[in-house]
Amino acid sequence: TNGEHSPACFKDKEGNIARETGRRFLEISHRASEIQGRKTVLILHGASTAEIQGSSLVREEKKFFQEGSNDFFKWLERYADEKKLNVLIVSELQIAPSPEENFSRIGDSYTEVLETIKGTNLGLCWDTGHAYFAHLRKGISLIPPDDFVKRVRHVHLHDVRAGEDHQPLSAGTIPLLEYLALLRRFNFSGDITLELSPQAIASVGGFEEVMRDCLKRVKKACNSLAGKRCS
């Protein structure tokens, strides 16, 4: 969702490109739900000023982009409800910009991503790699607060290795057991995606080997929490 398609440019007006992009995403997702017989998860980010460099909008205060992101998610929810679309809409925790990146991403902390869905019944996507970088670059806690975890409906589970995101869980950087314990505590029943890059997988082994190892680590953590075998 770059440029005019970004939530940074959203207005609830006929012909607005960002609104039209959101509508198309929703309708494509609904069609996917019909085909697969299962609700599709539509994961979107809040605004980023990196996407609109050169636009007059970059001179706006951060509050402008925060409110615009919230308006965008509110509209998505209204449209999905009106059209009875079978789509799970979530706002993803963004990766915090590095010190040399002179822009902002709305939703790169637990508090801020909650603001993107304020006043809605929508959920969040907890990206564990993004959370680590937000901890590293912004000083937020590695362990999210309860009000964040309560709204999590989808998880992008991956690790960080040598400053690189989307790494297999063998990196051992994120507190996997604590994260799964939090999800269990709040009765999480959504999907967990192992979001790994092809390069990261290839750097430590073959695809099946790496995925098998990740699943083994998740099951081991689940078993230790439940005191019994997890499927």
C-alpha positions as MATLAB code, in Angstrom:
seq = 'TNGEHSPACFKDKEGNIARETGRRFLEISHRASEIQGRKTVLILHGASTAEIQGSSLVREEKKFFQEGSNDFFKWLERYADEKKLNVLIVSELQIAPSPEENFSRIGDSYTEVLETIKGTNLGLCWDTGHAYFAHLRKGISLIPPDDFVKRVRHVHLHDVRAGEDHQPLSAGTIPLLEYLALLRRFNFSGDITLELSPQAIASVGGFEEVMRDCLKRVKKACNSLAGKRCS';
ca = [
       0.000    0.000    0.000;
       2.487    2.593   -1.201;
       1.951    6.174   -2.286;
      -1.699    7.129   -2.811;
      -2.746    3.613   -1.814;
      -1.384    4.128    1.720;
      -3.624    4.755    4.758;
      -1.667    8.017    5.015;
      -3.768    9.225    2.073;
      -7.091    7.716    3.173;
     -10.262    9.782    3.114;
     -13.790    8.403    3.319;
     -14.718    9.959    0.000;
     -15.814    8.556   -3.334;
     -12.813    8.088   -5.602;
     -10.199    8.110   -2.849;
      -7.489    5.708   -4.030;
      -6.586    4.378   -0.581;
     -10.249    3.641    0.159;
     -10.641    1.917   -3.212;
      -7.542   -0.195   -2.521;
      -8.980   -1.220    0.853;
     -12.273   -2.166   -0.793;
     -10.519   -4.334   -3.373;
      -8.455   -6.084   -0.689;
     -11.619   -6.862    1.256;
     -13.513   -8.210   -1.734;
     -10.576  -10.344   -2.952;
     -10.186  -11.719    0.583;
     -13.884  -12.530    0.768;
     -13.669  -14.371   -2.555;
     -10.705  -16.360   -1.205;
     -12.824  -17.256    1.837;
     -15.558  -18.605   -0.441;
     -13.072  -20.711   -2.401;
     -11.301  -22.184    0.604;
     -14.360  -22.509    2.850;
     -12.535  -20.692    5.617;
     -12.294  -17.071    6.717;
      -9.376  -15.202    5.138;
      -7.090  -13.095    7.309;
      -6.425   -9.651    5.816;
      -3.317   -8.161    7.434;
      -2.689   -4.457    6.929;
      -0.334   -1.848    8.361;
      -0.977    1.655    9.555;
       0.409    4.596    7.609;
       4.086    5.176    6.906;
       5.564    8.496    5.857;
       8.218    6.525    3.936;
       5.552    5.732    1.345;
       4.719    9.347    0.529;
       8.097   11.080    0.275;
       7.738   14.059   -2.042;
       4.098   14.605   -1.084;
       2.931   17.687    0.825;
       1.524   15.267    3.411;
       4.990   14.600    4.845;
       4.798   18.010    6.533;
       1.827   16.903    8.636;
       2.260   16.082   12.331;
       2.377   12.427   13.397;
      -1.106   12.763   14.905;
      -2.468   13.278   11.390;
      -1.189    9.846   10.306;
      -2.324    8.191   13.529;
      -5.871    9.461   13.077;
      -5.832    8.620    9.365;
      -4.783    5.040   10.117;
      -7.602    4.687   12.631;
     -10.123    6.140   10.149;
      -8.917    3.628    7.548;
      -9.446    0.610    9.820;
     -12.832    1.913   10.982;
     -13.941    2.214    7.366;
     -12.698   -1.300    6.544;
     -14.764   -2.704    9.408;
     -17.886   -0.766    8.372;
     -17.595   -1.844    4.744;
     -17.002   -5.503    5.657;
     -20.005   -5.458    7.995;
     -22.276   -3.755    5.466;
     -21.358   -6.202    2.696;
     -21.260   -9.213    5.053;
     -17.729  -10.098    3.974;
     -16.163  -13.168    5.568;
     -12.803  -11.558    6.326;
     -10.758  -11.250    9.526;
      -9.162   -7.792    9.407;
      -6.093   -7.224   11.579;
      -3.636   -4.373   12.053;
      -0.051   -5.590   12.208;
       2.561   -4.397   14.678;
       5.043   -2.601   12.439;
       8.832   -2.754   12.507;
      10.338    0.393   14.029;
      12.516    2.385   11.613;
      16.253    2.183   12.185;
      18.035    5.336   13.469;
      19.193    6.272    9.967;
      15.679    6.072    8.500;
      14.099    9.518    8.589;
      10.432    8.547    8.609;
       7.810    7.028   10.888;
       5.590    3.968   10.772;
       2.288    4.184   12.612;
       1.852    1.141   14.827;
       5.457    0.288   15.700;
       4.710    0.004   19.423;
       2.025   -1.889   21.347;
       0.236    1.297   22.372;
       0.338    2.806   18.908;
      -0.896   -0.258   17.031;
      -3.808   -0.469   19.472;
      -4.650    3.109   18.505;
      -5.004    2.066   14.858;
      -8.030   -0.115   15.776;
      -9.448    2.130   18.494;
     -13.255    2.222   18.396;
     -13.502   -1.013   16.406;
     -13.908   -4.721   17.119;
     -10.930   -5.536   14.900;
      -7.893   -7.476   16.049;
      -4.123   -7.305   15.860;
      -1.373   -9.261   14.172;
       1.515   -9.817   16.582;
       4.729   -9.980   14.556;
       7.414  -11.301   16.911;
      10.327  -10.049   14.803;
       8.850   -6.569   14.577;
       8.351   -6.605   18.342;
      12.024   -7.434   18.827;
      13.146   -4.540   16.608;
      10.748   -2.173   18.377;
      12.342   -3.314   21.650;
      15.822   -2.766   20.218;
      15.150    0.594   18.561;
      12.398    2.141   20.707;
      12.949    0.473   24.064;
       9.495   -1.114   24.327;
       9.221   -4.276   26.401;
       9.873   -7.627   24.737;
       6.819   -8.872   26.635;
       3.678   -7.070   25.445;
       1.028   -5.738   27.843;
      -2.222   -7.572   28.474;
      -4.370   -5.097   26.538;
      -2.309   -5.821   23.423;
      -2.383   -9.627   23.743;
      -6.145   -9.601   24.350;
      -6.653   -8.158   20.864;
      -4.262  -10.509   19.026;
      -6.107  -12.576   16.388;
      -3.142  -13.645   14.235;
       0.581  -14.186   14.815;
       3.615  -13.900   12.559;
       6.071  -16.096   14.414;
       9.749  -15.806   13.553;
      13.082  -14.945   15.087;
      15.894  -12.449   14.540;
      19.501  -13.373   13.830;
      22.434  -10.957   13.393;
      20.058   -8.044   12.831;
      18.034   -9.885   10.173;
      14.268  -10.400   10.441;
      12.161  -13.464    9.443;
      14.658  -16.013   10.780;
      13.954  -19.614   11.916;
      13.240  -20.162   15.614;
      16.641  -21.840   16.067;
      18.128  -18.332   16.372;
      16.914  -18.304   19.979;
      16.527  -14.520   20.198;
      12.829  -14.106   20.985;
      11.355  -15.483   24.256;
       9.281  -18.185   22.535;
       8.028  -19.905   25.685;
       6.884  -16.638   27.262;
       5.115  -15.614   24.055;
       3.207  -18.887   23.750;
       2.358  -18.734   27.460;
       0.784  -15.298   26.933;
      -1.285  -16.528   23.984;
      -2.451  -19.505   26.035;
      -3.307  -17.300   29.017;
      -5.645  -15.190   26.881;
      -7.180  -18.196   25.077;
      -5.756  -17.331   21.667;
      -7.514  -19.407   19.005;
      -6.261  -17.822   15.787;
      -3.588  -18.885   13.332;
       0.162  -18.741   13.781;
       2.178  -18.255   10.593;
       5.855  -19.226   10.493;
       6.902  -16.162    8.497;
      10.400  -17.090    7.299;
      12.327  -15.702    4.347;
      13.693  -18.134    1.731;
      17.185  -16.759    2.332;
      16.899  -17.342    6.087;
      15.753  -20.924    5.566;
      18.523  -21.670    3.064;
      21.156  -20.259    5.415;
      20.519  -22.940    8.055;
      19.199  -25.967    6.134;
      16.637  -27.379    3.737;
      13.012  -26.252    3.753;
      11.502  -29.384    5.299;
      14.296  -29.648    7.864;
      13.921  -26.032    8.997;
      10.127  -26.111    9.150;
      10.188  -29.409   11.025;
      12.607  -27.914   13.563;
      10.426  -24.806   14.043;
       7.314  -26.910   14.595;
       9.216  -29.134   17.010;
      10.247  -26.084   19.055;
       6.677  -24.758   19.146;
       5.265  -28.157   20.177;
       7.927  -28.583   22.867;
       7.031  -25.180   24.326;
       3.294  -25.964   24.135;
       3.805  -29.323   25.845;
       5.761  -27.744   28.684;
       2.949  -25.232   29.211;
       0.119  -27.744   28.978;
       1.832  -30.583   30.786;
       0.798  -32.898   27.953;
       1.340  -33.484   24.264;
       0.123  -30.857   21.792;
      -1.093  -31.743   18.316;
];
